[in-house]
XYZ file of C-alpha atoms in Angstrom:
298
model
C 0.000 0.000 0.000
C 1.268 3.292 -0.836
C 0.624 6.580 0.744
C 0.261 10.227 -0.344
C 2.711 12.780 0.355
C 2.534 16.427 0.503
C 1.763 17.340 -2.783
C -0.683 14.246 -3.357
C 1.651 11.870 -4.834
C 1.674 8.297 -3.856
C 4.651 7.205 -2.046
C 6.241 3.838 -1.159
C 6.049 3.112 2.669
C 8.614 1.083 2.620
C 11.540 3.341 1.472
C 12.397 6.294 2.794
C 11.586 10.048 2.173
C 14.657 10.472 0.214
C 14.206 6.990 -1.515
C 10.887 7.745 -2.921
C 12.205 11.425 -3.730
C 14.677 9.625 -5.942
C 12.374 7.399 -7.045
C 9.968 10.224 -8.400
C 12.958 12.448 -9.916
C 14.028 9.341 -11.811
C 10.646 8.434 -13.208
C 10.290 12.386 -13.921
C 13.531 11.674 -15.826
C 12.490 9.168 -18.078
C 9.207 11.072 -18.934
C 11.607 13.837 -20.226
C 13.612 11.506 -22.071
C 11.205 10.041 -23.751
C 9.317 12.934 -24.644
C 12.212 14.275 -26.356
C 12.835 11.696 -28.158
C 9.552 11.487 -29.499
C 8.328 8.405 -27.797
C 5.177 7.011 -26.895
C 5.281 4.744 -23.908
C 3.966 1.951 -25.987
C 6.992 2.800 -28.679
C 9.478 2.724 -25.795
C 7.590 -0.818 -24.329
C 8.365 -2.182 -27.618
C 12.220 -0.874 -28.270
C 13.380 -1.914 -24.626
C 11.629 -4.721 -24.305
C 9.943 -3.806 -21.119
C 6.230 -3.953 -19.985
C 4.060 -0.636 -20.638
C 2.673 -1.390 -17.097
C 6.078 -0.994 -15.181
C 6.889 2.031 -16.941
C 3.730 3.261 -16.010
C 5.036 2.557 -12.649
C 8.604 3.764 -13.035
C 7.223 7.344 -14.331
C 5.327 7.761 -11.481
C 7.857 7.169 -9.059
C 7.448 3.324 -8.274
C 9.966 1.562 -9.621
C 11.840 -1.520 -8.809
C 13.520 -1.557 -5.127
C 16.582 -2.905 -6.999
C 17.189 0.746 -8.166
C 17.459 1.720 -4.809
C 20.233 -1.045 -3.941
C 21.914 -0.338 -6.963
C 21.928 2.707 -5.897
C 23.079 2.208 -2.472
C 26.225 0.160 -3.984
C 27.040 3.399 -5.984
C 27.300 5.220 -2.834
C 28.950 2.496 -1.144
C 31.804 2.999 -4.237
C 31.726 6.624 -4.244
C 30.406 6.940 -7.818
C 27.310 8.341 -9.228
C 25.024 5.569 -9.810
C 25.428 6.868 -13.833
C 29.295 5.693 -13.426
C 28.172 1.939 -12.355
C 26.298 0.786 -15.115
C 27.725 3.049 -18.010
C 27.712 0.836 -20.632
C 30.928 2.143 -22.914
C 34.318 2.116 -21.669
C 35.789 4.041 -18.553
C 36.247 7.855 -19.107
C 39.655 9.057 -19.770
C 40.857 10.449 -16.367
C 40.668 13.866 -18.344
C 37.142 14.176 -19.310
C 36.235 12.495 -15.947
C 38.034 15.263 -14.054
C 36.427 17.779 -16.532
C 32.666 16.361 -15.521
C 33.390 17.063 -11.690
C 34.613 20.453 -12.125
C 31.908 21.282 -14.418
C 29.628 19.653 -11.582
C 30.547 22.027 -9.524
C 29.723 25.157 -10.950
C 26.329 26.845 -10.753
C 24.468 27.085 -13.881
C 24.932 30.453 -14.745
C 28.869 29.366 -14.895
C 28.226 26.327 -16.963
C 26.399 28.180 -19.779
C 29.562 30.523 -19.885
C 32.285 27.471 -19.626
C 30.292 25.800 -22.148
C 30.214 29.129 -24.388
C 34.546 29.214 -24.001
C 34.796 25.534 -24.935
C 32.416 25.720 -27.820
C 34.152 28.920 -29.257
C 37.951 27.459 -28.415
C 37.344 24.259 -30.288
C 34.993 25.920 -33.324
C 37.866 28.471 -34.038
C 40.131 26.435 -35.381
C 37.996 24.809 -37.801
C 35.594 27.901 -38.571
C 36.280 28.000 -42.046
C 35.564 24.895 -43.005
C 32.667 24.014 -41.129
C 30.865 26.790 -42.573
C 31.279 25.286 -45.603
C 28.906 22.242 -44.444
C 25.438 23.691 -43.520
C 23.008 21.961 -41.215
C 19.203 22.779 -40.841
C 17.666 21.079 -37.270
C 14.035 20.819 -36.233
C 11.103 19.199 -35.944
C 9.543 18.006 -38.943
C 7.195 20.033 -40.514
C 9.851 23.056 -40.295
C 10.690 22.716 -44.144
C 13.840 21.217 -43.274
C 14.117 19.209 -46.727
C 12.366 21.833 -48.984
C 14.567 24.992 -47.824
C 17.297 22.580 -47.799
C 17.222 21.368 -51.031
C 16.977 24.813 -52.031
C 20.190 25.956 -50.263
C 22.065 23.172 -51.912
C 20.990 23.887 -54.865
C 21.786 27.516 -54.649
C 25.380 26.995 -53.462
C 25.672 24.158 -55.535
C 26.668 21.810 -53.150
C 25.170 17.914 -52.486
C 22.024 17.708 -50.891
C 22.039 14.674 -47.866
C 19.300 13.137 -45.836
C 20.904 11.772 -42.994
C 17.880 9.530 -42.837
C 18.446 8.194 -46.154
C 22.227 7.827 -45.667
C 21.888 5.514 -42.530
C 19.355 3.323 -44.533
C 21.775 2.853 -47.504
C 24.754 2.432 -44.707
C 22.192 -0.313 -42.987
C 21.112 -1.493 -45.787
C 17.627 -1.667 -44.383
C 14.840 1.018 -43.813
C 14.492 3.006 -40.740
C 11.185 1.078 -39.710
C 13.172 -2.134 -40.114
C 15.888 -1.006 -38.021
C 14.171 0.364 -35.437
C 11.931 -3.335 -35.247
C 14.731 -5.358 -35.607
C 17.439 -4.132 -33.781
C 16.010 -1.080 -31.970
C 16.469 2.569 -30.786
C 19.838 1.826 -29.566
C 20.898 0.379 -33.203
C 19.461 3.393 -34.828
C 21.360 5.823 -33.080
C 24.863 3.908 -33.658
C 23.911 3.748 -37.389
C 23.118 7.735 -36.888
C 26.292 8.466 -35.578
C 28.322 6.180 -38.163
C 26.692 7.745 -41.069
C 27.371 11.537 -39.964
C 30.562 11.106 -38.850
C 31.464 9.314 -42.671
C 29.522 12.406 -44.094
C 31.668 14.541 -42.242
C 35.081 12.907 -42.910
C 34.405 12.749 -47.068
C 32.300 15.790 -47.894
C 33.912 19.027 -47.528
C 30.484 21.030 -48.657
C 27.365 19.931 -47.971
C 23.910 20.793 -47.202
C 22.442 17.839 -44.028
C 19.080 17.684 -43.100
C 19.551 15.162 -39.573
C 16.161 13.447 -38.068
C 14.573 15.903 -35.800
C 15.662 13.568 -32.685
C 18.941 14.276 -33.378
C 19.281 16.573 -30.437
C 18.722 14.221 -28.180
C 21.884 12.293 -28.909
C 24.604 14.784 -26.830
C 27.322 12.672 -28.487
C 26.162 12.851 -32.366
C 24.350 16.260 -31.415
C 28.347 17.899 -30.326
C 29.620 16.364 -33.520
C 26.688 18.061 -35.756
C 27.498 21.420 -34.019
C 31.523 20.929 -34.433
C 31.607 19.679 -37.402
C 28.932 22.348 -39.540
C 27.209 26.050 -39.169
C 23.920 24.532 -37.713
C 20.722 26.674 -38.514
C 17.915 25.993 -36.535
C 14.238 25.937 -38.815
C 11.699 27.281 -35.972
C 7.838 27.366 -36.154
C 4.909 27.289 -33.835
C 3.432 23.392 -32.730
C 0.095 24.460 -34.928
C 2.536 25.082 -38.372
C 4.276 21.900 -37.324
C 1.246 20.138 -37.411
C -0.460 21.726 -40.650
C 2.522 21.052 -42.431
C 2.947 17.374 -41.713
C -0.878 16.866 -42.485
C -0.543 18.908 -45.769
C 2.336 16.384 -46.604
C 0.197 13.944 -46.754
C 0.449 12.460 -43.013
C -2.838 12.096 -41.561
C -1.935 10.250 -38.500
C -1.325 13.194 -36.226
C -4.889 14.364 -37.131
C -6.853 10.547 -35.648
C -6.871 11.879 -32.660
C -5.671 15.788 -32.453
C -5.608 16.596 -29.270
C -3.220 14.025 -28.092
C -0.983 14.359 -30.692
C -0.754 18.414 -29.980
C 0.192 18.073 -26.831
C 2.669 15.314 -27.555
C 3.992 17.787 -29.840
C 3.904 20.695 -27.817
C 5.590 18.301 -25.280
C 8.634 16.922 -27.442
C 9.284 20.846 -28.780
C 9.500 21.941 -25.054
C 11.836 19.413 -24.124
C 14.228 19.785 -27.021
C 14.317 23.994 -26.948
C 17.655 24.559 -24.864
C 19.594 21.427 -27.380
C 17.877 23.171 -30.750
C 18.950 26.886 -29.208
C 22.376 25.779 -29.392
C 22.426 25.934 -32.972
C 24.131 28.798 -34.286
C 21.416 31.086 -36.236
C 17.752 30.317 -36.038
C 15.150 30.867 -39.074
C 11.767 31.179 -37.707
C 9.511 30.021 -40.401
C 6.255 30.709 -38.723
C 3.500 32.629 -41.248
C 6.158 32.936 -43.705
C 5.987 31.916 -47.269
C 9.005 29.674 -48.422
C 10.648 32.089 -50.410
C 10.394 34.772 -47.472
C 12.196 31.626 -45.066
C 14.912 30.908 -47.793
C 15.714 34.744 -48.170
C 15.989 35.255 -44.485
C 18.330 32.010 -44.097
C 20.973 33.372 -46.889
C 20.817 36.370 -44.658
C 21.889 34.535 -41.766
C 24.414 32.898 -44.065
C 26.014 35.995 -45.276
C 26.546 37.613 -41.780
């Protein structure tokens, strides 16, 4: 049986006020996660393999008591629980020494070290990556028509990052993701751009709107070209995808609004990092495309 706390949510009575405070943030956590990458709860179910009914229960702060003792053995080690089950290699003492400094500075302090870092590392390879032009968003932002466009104004290749990964895959993107899952998808994501990267000097890349979400491939995007971020308002999102042809978004509206309005709000700060941003809201395309050689030129 579970009890309420202050603010009416249930809580386990047999953890601890700071257990089931944990316990909520993580499950607020996931939510987040999810919602920026575009996930239902059902679509997650299916990629990890885990029962819609326990994530149910993990979101709202009931999850296994085995997070808790894995927890506890973190502590016990005197790691963050993130450290124990990282799944790649152990940091390089560098970058791990980096991550606690940068831990301890207040936020105003790690927009401004991030800021220094971005510009020390960008300047020595300005030129060239503003020769290889990136346009992020949601779809719907006219990533693919201003795009195509762009390249053909500068006269420079045109690449669909979605495409590439199929080709690289040799499989489409709904076989991918039902075969071998989200996790595949992203290491096929980060192959392909980082092979885009290394043999195309010039380019135009229109990346999957997700991309954002993916801090690795995401830093390599934004090192590697001048990243222009295609803005509009959830409604244009949404008339634009139906007017493509899409339908699905339109079954049942209101859901699929807020889901929208949901994975735009959680991917804001990663698409604000981009270097210029083209707000395409009420504008016609040609009024977009003049506005983005604009940016371009300064």
């Amino acid at each position: 049986m579970s009890t309420a706390n202050t603010d009416g949510r249930l809580q386990r009575p047999d953890l601890s006020v700071e257990e089931n405070g944990y316990l909520m943030m993580l499950g607020e956590r996931i939510r987040e996660l999810r919602a920026r990458r575009g996930m239902t709860r059902k679509i997650l179910a299916r990629q990890s393999g885990v029962s819609e009914r326990y994530l149910a229960q993990l979101e709202t702060g009931h999850g296994n008591i085995s997070i808790i003792l894995l927890r506890q053995i973190a502590h016990g080690l005197g790691l963050p629980i993130v450290d124990l089950v990282r799944e790649e290699a152990e940091q390089p003492a560098e970058l791990a020494q980096l991550i606690q400094y940068l831990n301890r500075l207040p936020p105003t302090a790690l927009t401004r070290a991030r800021q220094l870092l971005e510009a020390e590392v960008a300047s020595a390879g300005e030129a060239s990556r503003r020769q290889r032009i990136a346009l992020i968003g949601l779809r719907g932002a006219g990533k693919t028509t201003l795009g195509t466009m762009l390249s053909e104004h500068l006269g420079v290749p045109f690449i669909e990052l979605a495409k590439r990964i199929e080709q690289d895959a040799g499989a489409e993107l709904s076989e991918i993701f039902s075969l071998y899952g989200q996790a595949a998808y992203r290491r096929y994501e980060r192959r392909s751009l980082e092979a885009i990267v290394e043999n195309n000097p010039r380019f135009v890349i229109v990346p999957g709107g997700s991309i954002v979400s993916e801090s690795a491939t995401f830093d390599l995007l934004l090192s590697s070209c001048f990243t222009i971020w295609l803005k509009a308002s959830p409604e244009e999102h949404m008339s634009r995808v139906v007017a493509q042809g899409d339908y699905r978004p339109i079954k049942d509206s209101r859901e699929a609004m807020d889901d929208l309005k949901r994975i735009l709000a959680g991917r804001i700060a990663m698409y604000d990092r981009a270097d210029a941003i083209v707000d395409t809201s009420g504008k016609t395309v040609d009024e977009s495309f003049a506005e983005m050689l604009e940016v371009l030129r300064g």
